[in-house]
């Protein structure tokens, strides 16, 4: 039986810093943040210079796995595929340090930081980026394949593409449904081709994809709501999960895109066979919140996401014309300052949705809560302990009910640069003093999580506040009704 992995996770741009050291070239995030004079990740958590300390803290904290990503810009320096030996050497050191400390490395190949030299060529709107990505994969499999057992092709393609091409709050900061569909497709094609390459190179580990999972719930059980839920499930989940796991896109999604005016001529005839023959070994689920859906009523598409915290709390609004509306103002619901609902039961039901639909090994590759914290004093983050406890309890209950969940990764290992939210939104088990040479200081949750890891989850207290609210996709699968909102 596979040993359950207890770990934490980071992303290269969010933690490494050293943005122009040892041959690293700019990513689209470097250029976007510098040009717009926004808080950037030039230093971030300075993992590049603190990695030994951070991995030691993981080991001392009982963790058995570390999920991290590769900076494409640190490894491949131009569109011709030139390899940066200093970049390779850095990740070799990180991997070896993990193994020396009995930490299983879980490598994400792409976590949003596309090199700017590729963005200038069209980025994920250009099919040639798929080939550039495959070259990156080939280099990584060749250099690290003998030491890395777990690989993820992409982190959250849905969140990356929708934020960059549909909502427009992340680079390349456009708002275009046609470009959203095209970039989405090319990323999923790259996923399938990377899996094909992994097996052609006879790698001995496992390869999957990490998805930003939003389990779908409806406001009632009317036929209109059920249709809106299906459209939302296609929008948020199925366009990633179905081709990755089943090798095919949902037929009704393609029909809906065409009826919405999307030109799908970028799909080539032989692509379907590539998807069909190259599916994932496992799925990684990043869970932060469920998605509450109501039928679309009127008006144009509205896509507003809170990246400003408490000053903009309650400002999030998502309406996709002729598809659905997402609700953020549920009565009696608990939200963070960034409009993220805290609902652990959604993880339990979400895991079972994936298990019952796909029957595939699952890793919970991100789960955590972002808050404001004062690092000048010992951090008694009981709120984080409660949050993590209740979500781990949801995982343990899902395992008891038959789901094949093989690991859990807290987001995040240490405080990070949190994209447009900057460094004031803190997720880490370990505090980082960004004003004092990025010094590290474990929080109360770090010591609590050590007990959880050491006991293989036996320290978890049962969460008794998990009665579901709303009509969930799981209830529709099972033909059952949940308590209405």
Coordinates of C-alpha atoms in Angstrom, one line a residue:
X1 CA 0.0 0.0 0.0
X2 CA 1.3 3.5 -0.9
X3 CA 2.4 5.5 2.1
X4 CA 0.4 8.6 2.5
X5 CA 2.5 11.7 1.9
X6 CA 2.3 14.7 4.3
X7 CA 3.9 17.8 2.8
X8 CA 3.6 21.4 1.8
X9 CA 3.9 23.3 -1.4
X10 CA 5.4 26.4 -3.1
X11 CA 5.8 27.8 -6.6
X12 CA 9.0 29.1 -8.2
X13 CA 8.1 32.7 -8.8
X14 CA 6.3 33.0 -5.5
X15 CA 9.3 31.9 -3.3
X16 CA 12.6 31.8 -5.2
X17 CA 13.5 35.4 -5.7
X18 CA 16.9 35.8 -7.4
X19 CA 15.0 36.9 -10.4
X20 CA 18.1 37.9 -12.4
X21 CA 20.8 35.8 -10.8
X22 CA 22.8 32.9 -12.3
X23 CA 21.5 33.3 -15.9
X24 CA 17.7 33.4 -15.1
X25 CA 15.9 35.5 -17.8
X26 CA 12.6 37.4 -17.2
X27 CA 9.3 35.7 -17.1
X28 CA 6.0 37.4 -18.2
X29 CA 5.4 38.1 -14.5
X30 CA 8.7 40.0 -14.1
X31 CA 7.9 42.2 -17.1
X32 CA 4.2 42.7 -16.1
X33 CA 4.9 43.7 -12.5
X34 CA 7.9 45.8 -13.3
X35 CA 6.1 47.7 -16.1
X36 CA 3.0 48.3 -14.0
X37 CA 5.1 49.2 -10.9
X38 CA 3.4 46.6 -8.8
X39 CA 4.8 44.7 -5.8
X40 CA 6.9 42.0 -7.4
X41 CA 8.6 38.7 -6.6
X42 CA 12.2 39.9 -7.3
X43 CA 13.1 38.6 -3.8
X44 CA 9.9 36.8 -2.7
X45 CA 10.8 34.4 0.1
X46 CA 14.4 34.2 -1.1
X47 CA 14.2 30.4 -1.3
X48 CA 17.0 30.5 -3.8
X49 CA 19.4 31.3 -1.0
X50 CA 17.4 29.7 1.9
X51 CA 16.5 26.3 0.4
X52 CA 18.6 24.2 2.8
X53 CA 17.1 25.9 5.8
X54 CA 13.6 25.5 4.4
X55 CA 14.0 21.8 3.6
X56 CA 15.5 21.3 7.1
X57 CA 12.4 22.9 8.6
X58 CA 10.2 20.6 6.5
X59 CA 12.2 17.6 7.8
X60 CA 12.0 18.9 11.4
X61 CA 8.3 19.6 10.9
X62 CA 7.6 15.9 10.1
X63 CA 6.9 16.5 6.4
X64 CA 7.6 13.6 4.0
X65 CA 7.1 15.4 0.7
X66 CA 7.7 18.8 -0.9
X67 CA 5.8 20.0 -3.9
X68 CA 7.6 22.8 -5.8
X69 CA 7.8 24.1 -9.4
X70 CA 10.6 24.7 -11.9
X71 CA 11.2 28.2 -13.2
X72 CA 11.2 27.8 -16.9
X73 CA 13.1 31.1 -17.2
X74 CA 15.9 29.7 -15.0
X75 CA 16.4 26.5 -17.0
X76 CA 15.8 27.5 -20.7
X77 CA 17.0 31.0 -21.5
X78 CA 15.7 31.6 -25.1
X79 CA 13.3 30.4 -27.7
X80 CA 16.0 28.3 -29.3
X81 CA 16.1 26.0 -26.2
X82 CA 19.4 27.1 -24.8
X83 CA 20.0 25.3 -21.4
X84 CA 21.2 27.3 -18.4
X85 CA 23.6 24.9 -16.5
X86 CA 23.4 27.0 -13.4
X87 CA 19.6 26.7 -13.4
X88 CA 19.8 22.9 -13.7
X89 CA 22.4 22.8 -11.0
X90 CA 20.1 24.7 -8.6
X91 CA 17.3 22.3 -9.0
X92 CA 19.7 19.4 -8.7
X93 CA 20.7 20.7 -5.3
X94 CA 17.1 21.2 -4.2
X95 CA 16.2 17.7 -5.2
X96 CA 19.3 16.1 -3.6
X97 CA 18.6 18.1 -0.4
X98 CA 15.1 16.8 -0.3
X99 CA 16.2 13.2 -0.8
X100 CA 19.0 13.6 1.9
X101 CA 16.2 14.7 4.3
X102 CA 13.8 11.8 3.3
X103 CA 11.5 14.3 1.6
X104 CA 9.8 13.1 -1.5
X105 CA 10.2 15.7 -4.3
X106 CA 7.0 16.4 -6.2
X107 CA 7.9 18.6 -9.2
X108 CA 5.4 20.8 -11.0
X109 CA 6.8 21.6 -14.5
X110 CA 4.8 24.8 -15.1
X111 CA 3.4 27.0 -12.4
X112 CA 2.4 30.2 -14.4
X113 CA 5.8 31.8 -15.0
X114 CA 6.1 31.6 -18.7
X115 CA 9.4 33.0 -20.1
X116 CA 8.8 36.5 -21.5
X117 CA 10.7 35.5 -24.7
X118 CA 7.8 33.1 -25.4
X119 CA 5.1 35.6 -24.3
X120 CA 6.5 37.9 -27.0
X121 CA 5.9 35.2 -29.5
X122 CA 2.2 34.9 -28.5
X123 CA 2.5 32.8 -25.4
X124 CA -0.1 30.1 -25.0
X125 CA -2.0 31.5 -28.0
X126 CA 0.8 30.1 -30.2
X127 CA 0.8 26.4 -30.9
X128 CA 4.6 26.5 -31.0
X129 CA 4.6 27.1 -27.3
X130 CA 3.5 23.5 -26.9
X131 CA 6.7 22.4 -28.6
X132 CA 8.8 24.8 -26.5
X133 CA 7.1 23.3 -23.4
X134 CA 7.9 19.7 -24.6
X135 CA 11.5 20.7 -24.9
X136 CA 11.5 21.9 -21.3
X137 CA 9.9 18.6 -20.3
X138 CA 12.5 16.6 -22.2
X139 CA 15.3 18.5 -20.4
X140 CA 13.8 18.0 -17.0
X141 CA 13.0 14.3 -17.5
X142 CA 16.5 13.7 -18.7
X143 CA 18.2 15.6 -15.9
X144 CA 16.0 14.7 -12.9
X145 CA 13.9 11.7 -13.9
X146 CA 16.0 9.2 -12.0
X147 CA 15.4 11.1 -8.7
X148 CA 11.9 12.5 -9.1
X149 CA 9.0 10.0 -8.8
X150 CA 6.1 12.5 -8.9
X151 CA 5.6 15.0 -11.7
X152 CA 2.7 17.4 -12.5
X153 CA 2.6 18.9 -16.0
X154 CA 0.8 22.0 -15.0
X155 CA -0.5 23.8 -12.0
X156 CA -4.0 25.1 -12.3
X157 CA -4.3 25.7 -16.1
X158 CA -7.9 26.9 -15.5
X159 CA -6.9 29.6 -13.0
X160 CA -3.9 30.6 -15.1
X161 CA -5.7 30.9 -18.4
X162 CA -8.9 32.5 -17.1
X163 CA -7.0 35.1 -15.0
X164 CA -4.7 36.0 -17.9
X165 CA -7.1 35.8 -20.8
X166 CA -10.7 36.1 -19.6
X167 CA -10.7 38.0 -16.3
X168 CA -7.6 39.9 -17.2
X169 CA -6.3 40.5 -13.7
X170 CA -3.1 38.5 -14.3
X171 CA -0.6 38.7 -17.2
X172 CA -1.0 38.9 -20.2
X173 CA -4.0 40.9 -18.9
X174 CA -6.4 40.5 -21.8
X175 CA -10.2 39.9 -21.7
X176 CA -11.1 37.8 -24.7
X177 CA -13.2 34.6 -24.7
X178 CA -11.8 33.4 -28.0
X179 CA -8.2 33.7 -26.7
X180 CA -9.3 32.0 -23.5
X181 CA -10.6 29.0 -25.3
X182 CA -7.5 28.8 -27.5
X183 CA -4.9 29.1 -24.7
X184 CA -6.9 26.6 -22.6
X185 CA -6.8 24.1 -25.5
X186 CA -3.1 24.4 -26.1
X187 CA -2.3 23.9 -22.5
X188 CA -4.3 20.7 -22.3
X189 CA -2.7 19.6 -25.6
X190 CA 0.7 20.2 -24.0
X191 CA -0.3 18.1 -21.0
X192 CA -1.2 15.2 -23.2
X193 CA 2.0 15.5 -25.3
X194 CA 4.1 15.8 -22.1
X195 CA 2.6 12.5 -20.8
X196 CA 3.3 10.9 -24.2
X197 CA 6.9 12.1 -24.0
X198 CA 7.3 10.9 -20.4
X199 CA 6.3 7.4 -21.3
X200 CA 8.3 7.4 -24.5
X201 CA 11.4 8.3 -22.5
X202 CA 10.5 5.3 -20.2
X203 CA 10.4 7.3 -17.0
X204 CA 9.7 5.2 -14.0
X205 CA 7.6 7.5 -11.9
X206 CA 4.0 8.9 -12.2
X207 CA 2.8 12.0 -14.1
X208 CA -0.4 13.9 -13.5
X209 CA -1.9 17.4 -13.6
X210 CA -2.9 19.8 -10.8
X211 CA -6.3 21.4 -11.1
X212 CA -7.8 24.4 -9.2
X213 CA -10.9 22.5 -8.1
X214 CA -14.2 24.2 -7.5
X215 CA -16.9 21.6 -6.5
X216 CA -20.2 22.9 -7.9
X217 CA -23.2 23.6 -5.8
X218 CA -26.6 25.0 -6.9
X219 CA -29.0 27.3 -5.1
X220 CA -31.9 25.0 -5.7
X221 CA -32.9 21.8 -7.6
X222 CA -34.7 23.5 -10.4
X223 CA -34.0 22.4 -14.0
X224 CA -32.6 25.9 -14.7
X225 CA -30.2 25.6 -11.8
X226 CA -29.1 22.1 -12.8
X227 CA -28.3 23.3 -16.3
X228 CA -26.3 26.3 -14.9
X229 CA -24.5 23.9 -12.6
X230 CA -23.5 21.7 -15.6
X231 CA -22.3 24.7 -17.6
X232 CA -20.3 25.9 -14.5
X233 CA -18.8 22.4 -14.0
X234 CA -17.7 22.4 -17.6
X235 CA -16.3 26.0 -17.2
X236 CA -14.5 25.4 -13.9
X237 CA -13.6 21.7 -13.9
X238 CA -14.5 19.4 -16.8
X239 CA -12.4 21.0 -19.5
X240 CA -9.3 20.1 -17.5
X241 CA -10.4 16.9 -15.8
X242 CA -12.1 15.1 -18.7
X243 CA -9.3 15.4 -21.3
X244 CA -6.6 14.8 -18.6
X245 CA -8.3 11.7 -17.2
X246 CA -10.7 10.4 -19.9
X247 CA -8.9 11.7 -23.0
X248 CA -11.9 13.7 -24.3
X249 CA -13.5 17.1 -24.0
X250 CA -17.1 17.2 -22.9
X251 CA -19.3 17.3 -26.0
X252 CA -21.8 19.7 -24.5
X253 CA -18.9 22.1 -23.6
X254 CA -17.7 22.2 -27.2
X255 CA -21.3 22.8 -28.4
X256 CA -21.8 25.6 -25.9
X257 CA -18.6 27.3 -27.0
X258 CA -19.6 27.2 -30.6
X259 CA -23.1 28.5 -29.7
X260 CA -21.4 31.3 -27.8
X261 CA -19.5 32.4 -30.9
X262 CA -16.1 30.7 -30.2
X263 CA -14.2 29.6 -33.3
X264 CA -12.7 26.1 -32.6
X265 CA -10.7 25.9 -35.9
X266 CA -7.5 25.8 -33.9
X267 CA -8.3 22.1 -33.1
X268 CA -6.5 19.8 -35.5
X269 CA -7.9 16.5 -36.7
X270 CA -5.2 14.3 -35.2
X271 CA -5.3 15.9 -31.8
X272 CA -8.1 13.7 -30.5
X273 CA -5.9 10.6 -30.7
X274 CA -3.2 12.3 -28.7
X275 CA -5.6 13.2 -26.0
X276 CA -7.2 9.7 -26.0
X277 CA -3.9 7.8 -25.8
X278 CA -2.1 10.0 -23.2
X279 CA -4.0 10.4 -19.9
X280 CA -2.7 11.1 -16.4
X281 CA -1.7 8.6 -13.7
X282 CA -3.2 10.7 -10.9
X283 CA -5.0 14.0 -10.4
X284 CA -3.8 16.8 -8.1
X285 CA -6.6 18.9 -6.6
X286 CA -6.0 22.4 -5.2
X287 CA -9.0 23.1 -3.0
X288 CA -9.8 26.5 -1.4
X289 CA -13.5 26.9 -1.8
X290 CA -16.6 25.5 -3.5
X291 CA -18.5 27.3 -6.2
X292 CA -22.2 28.3 -5.6
X293 CA -24.2 28.7 -8.8
X294 CA -27.4 30.3 -9.8
X295 CA -29.0 30.5 -13.3
X296 CA -27.9 33.4 -15.5
X297 CA -30.5 36.2 -15.4
X298 CA -29.4 39.2 -17.5
X299 CA -26.6 41.5 -18.5
X300 CA -23.1 41.2 -19.9
X301 CA -20.3 39.0 -18.6
X302 CA -18.9 40.4 -15.4
X303 CA -15.6 39.1 -14.0
X304 CA -14.4 40.8 -10.8
X305 CA -12.0 39.0 -8.4
X306 CA -10.8 40.5 -5.1
X307 CA -7.0 40.8 -5.2
X308 CA -6.9 43.6 -2.6
X309 CA -8.1 41.9 0.6
X310 CA -10.2 43.6 3.3
X311 CA -10.3 47.0 1.4
X312 CA -12.3 45.3 -1.4
X313 CA -14.1 42.6 0.6
X314 CA -17.4 41.7 -1.0
X315 CA -16.4 43.0 -4.4
X316 CA -16.0 39.7 -6.2
X317 CA -18.6 39.0 -8.9
X318 CA -18.7 36.5 -11.7
X319 CA -21.5 36.4 -14.3
X320 CA -20.9 34.5 -17.5
X321 CA -23.5 35.6 -20.0
X322 CA -25.9 32.8 -21.0
X323 CA -24.0 30.3 -18.8
X324 CA -24.3 31.0 -15.1
X325 CA -23.9 33.4 -12.1
X326 CA -21.6 32.6 -9.2
X327 CA -22.7 33.8 -5.7
X328 CA -20.4 35.2 -3.1
X329 CA -22.9 36.5 -0.5
X330 CA -24.4 33.4 1.1
X331 CA -26.2 33.9 4.4
X332 CA -24.4 32.4 7.4
X333 CA -21.3 31.6 5.3
X334 CA -17.8 32.5 6.5
X335 CA -15.4 34.3 4.1
X336 CA -11.8 35.4 4.2
X337 CA -10.9 39.0 3.5
X338 CA -10.3 38.0 -0.1
X339 CA -13.9 36.7 -0.6
X340 CA -13.0 33.0 -0.3
X341 CA -15.6 30.9 1.5
X342 CA -14.4 28.6 4.2
X343 CA -16.3 25.3 3.7
X344 CA -14.4 22.1 4.5
X345 CA -17.3 19.9 3.6
X346 CA -16.8 21.0 0.0
X347 CA -13.4 19.2 0.0
X348 CA -15.0 16.0 1.3
X349 CA -17.8 16.0 -1.3
X350 CA -15.4 17.3 -4.0
X351 CA -13.1 14.4 -3.5
X352 CA -16.0 12.0 -3.7
X353 CA -17.2 13.7 -6.9
X354 CA -13.8 13.0 -8.5
X355 CA -13.6 9.5 -7.1
X356 CA -17.0 8.4 -8.2
X357 CA -16.8 10.0 -11.7
X358 CA -13.1 9.1 -12.5
X359 CA -11.9 6.5 -10.0
X360 CA -8.3 7.8 -10.1
X361 CA -5.6 8.3 -7.5
X362 CA -5.8 11.8 -5.9
X363 CA -3.4 14.1 -4.2
X364 CA -4.6 17.2 -2.4
X365 CA -1.8 19.4 -3.8
X366 CA -2.8 22.7 -2.2
X367 CA -5.0 23.7 0.7
X368 CA -4.6 26.6 3.0
X369 CA -5.9 30.0 4.2
X370 CA -4.4 33.4 3.5
X371 CA -4.6 36.0 6.2
X372 CA -2.9 39.2 7.5
X373 CA -0.4 38.4 10.2
X374 CA 2.1 40.4 12.3
X375 CA 5.4 38.6 12.2
X376 CA 7.0 40.8 14.8
X377 CA 5.4 38.6 17.5
X378 CA 5.0 34.8 17.9
X379 CA 2.2 33.8 15.6
X380 CA -0.5 32.0 17.4
X381 CA -2.4 31.1 14.3
X382 CA -5.2 29.0 15.8
X383 CA -7.5 30.0 12.9
X384 CA -5.1 28.3 10.5
X385 CA -4.9 25.2 12.7
X386 CA -8.7 25.0 12.8
X387 CA -8.9 25.5 9.0
X388 CA -6.3 22.8 8.3
X389 CA -7.8 20.4 10.9
X390 CA -11.2 20.6 9.4
X391 CA -10.0 20.1 5.8
X392 CA -7.7 17.2 6.7
X393 CA -10.7 15.7 8.5
X394 CA -12.6 16.0 5.3
X395 CA -9.9 14.1 3.5
X396 CA -9.7 11.3 6.1
X397 CA -13.5 10.9 5.8
X398 CA -13.3 10.7 2.0
X399 CA -10.6 8.0 2.3
X400 CA -12.8 6.1 4.7
X401 CA -15.6 6.3 2.2
X402 CA -13.3 4.7 -0.5
X403 CA -11.5 7.6 -2.3
X404 CA -7.8 6.8 -3.2
X405 CA -6.2 9.9 -1.7
X406 CA -2.4 9.6 -1.5
X407 CA -1.1 12.8 -0.1
X408 CA -1.9 16.3 1.4
X409 CA 0.1 19.5 0.8
X410 CA -0.4 22.6 2.9
X411 CA -0.2 25.8 0.9
X412 CA 2.3 27.0 1.8
X413 CA 5.6 25.8 3.1
X414 CA 6.5 29.4 4.2
X415 CA 5.0 32.8 3.6
X416 CA 5.2 33.7 -0.1
X417 CA 4.7 36.4 -2.7
X418 CA 1.0 35.8 -3.4
X419 CA 0.8 37.1 -7.0
X420 CA -1.3 40.3 -7.2
X421 CA -2.0 40.1 -3.5
X422 CA 1.6 40.8 -2.7
X423 CA 3.3 39.6 0.5
X424 CA 0.8 40.7 3.0
X425 CA -1.5 37.8 2.3
X426 CA 0.2 35.0 4.3
X427 CA -0.3 31.3 3.9
X428 CA 2.8 29.8 5.4
X429 CA 3.4 27.3 8.2
X430 CA 6.6 29.3 8.6
X431 CA 6.6 33.1 8.8
X432 CA 8.9 35.1 6.6
X433 CA 10.0 38.5 7.7
X434 CA 10.3 40.2 4.3
X435 CA 11.8 43.3 6.0
X436 CA 14.6 41.4 7.7
X437 CA 16.5 39.4 5.2
X438 CA 13.6 37.0 4.8
X439 CA 14.3 35.4 8.2
X440 CA 12.2 32.4 9.1
X441 CA 10.1 31.8 12.2
X442 CA 7.8 28.8 12.5
X443 CA 4.2 29.5 13.5
X444 CA 2.1 27.6 16.0
X445 CA 0.5 25.8 13.0
X446 CA 4.0 24.5 12.0
X447 CA 4.3 22.6 15.3
X448 CA 0.7 21.4 15.2
X449 CA 1.2 20.1 11.6
X450 CA 4.3 18.2 12.8
X451 CA 2.1 16.2 15.2
X452 CA -0.3 15.5 12.4
X453 CA 2.4 14.3 10.1
X454 CA 4.1 12.2 12.8
X455 CA 0.8 10.6 13.8
X456 CA -0.2 10.0 10.2
X457 CA -3.4 12.1 10.8
X458 CA -4.4 10.6 14.2
X459 CA -4.0 14.0 15.8
X460 CA -6.9 15.3 13.7
X461 CA -10.1 16.2 15.6
X462 CA -13.3 15.4 13.9
X463 CA -15.1 18.4 12.5
X464 CA -18.7 18.2 13.4
X465 CA -19.8 21.3 11.4
X466 CA -19.8 19.6 8.1
X467 CA -23.5 19.2 7.1
X468 CA -23.7 20.2 3.5
X469 CA -25.8 23.1 2.2
X470 CA -27.0 23.4 -1.4
X471 CA -27.5 21.0 -4.3
X472 CA -24.1 19.6 -5.0
X473 CA -22.8 17.8 -8.1
X474 CA -22.2 14.8 -5.9
X475 CA -25.9 14.8 -4.9
X476 CA -26.9 14.9 -8.6
X477 CA -24.5 12.0 -9.4
X478 CA -26.1 10.0 -6.6
X479 CA -29.7 11.2 -7.2
X480 CA -29.8 12.7 -3.7
X481 CA -30.8 16.1 -2.3
X482 CA -28.7 18.1 0.1
X483 CA -30.1 20.7 2.5
X484 CA -31.0 23.8 0.4
X485 CA -29.2 27.1 1.1

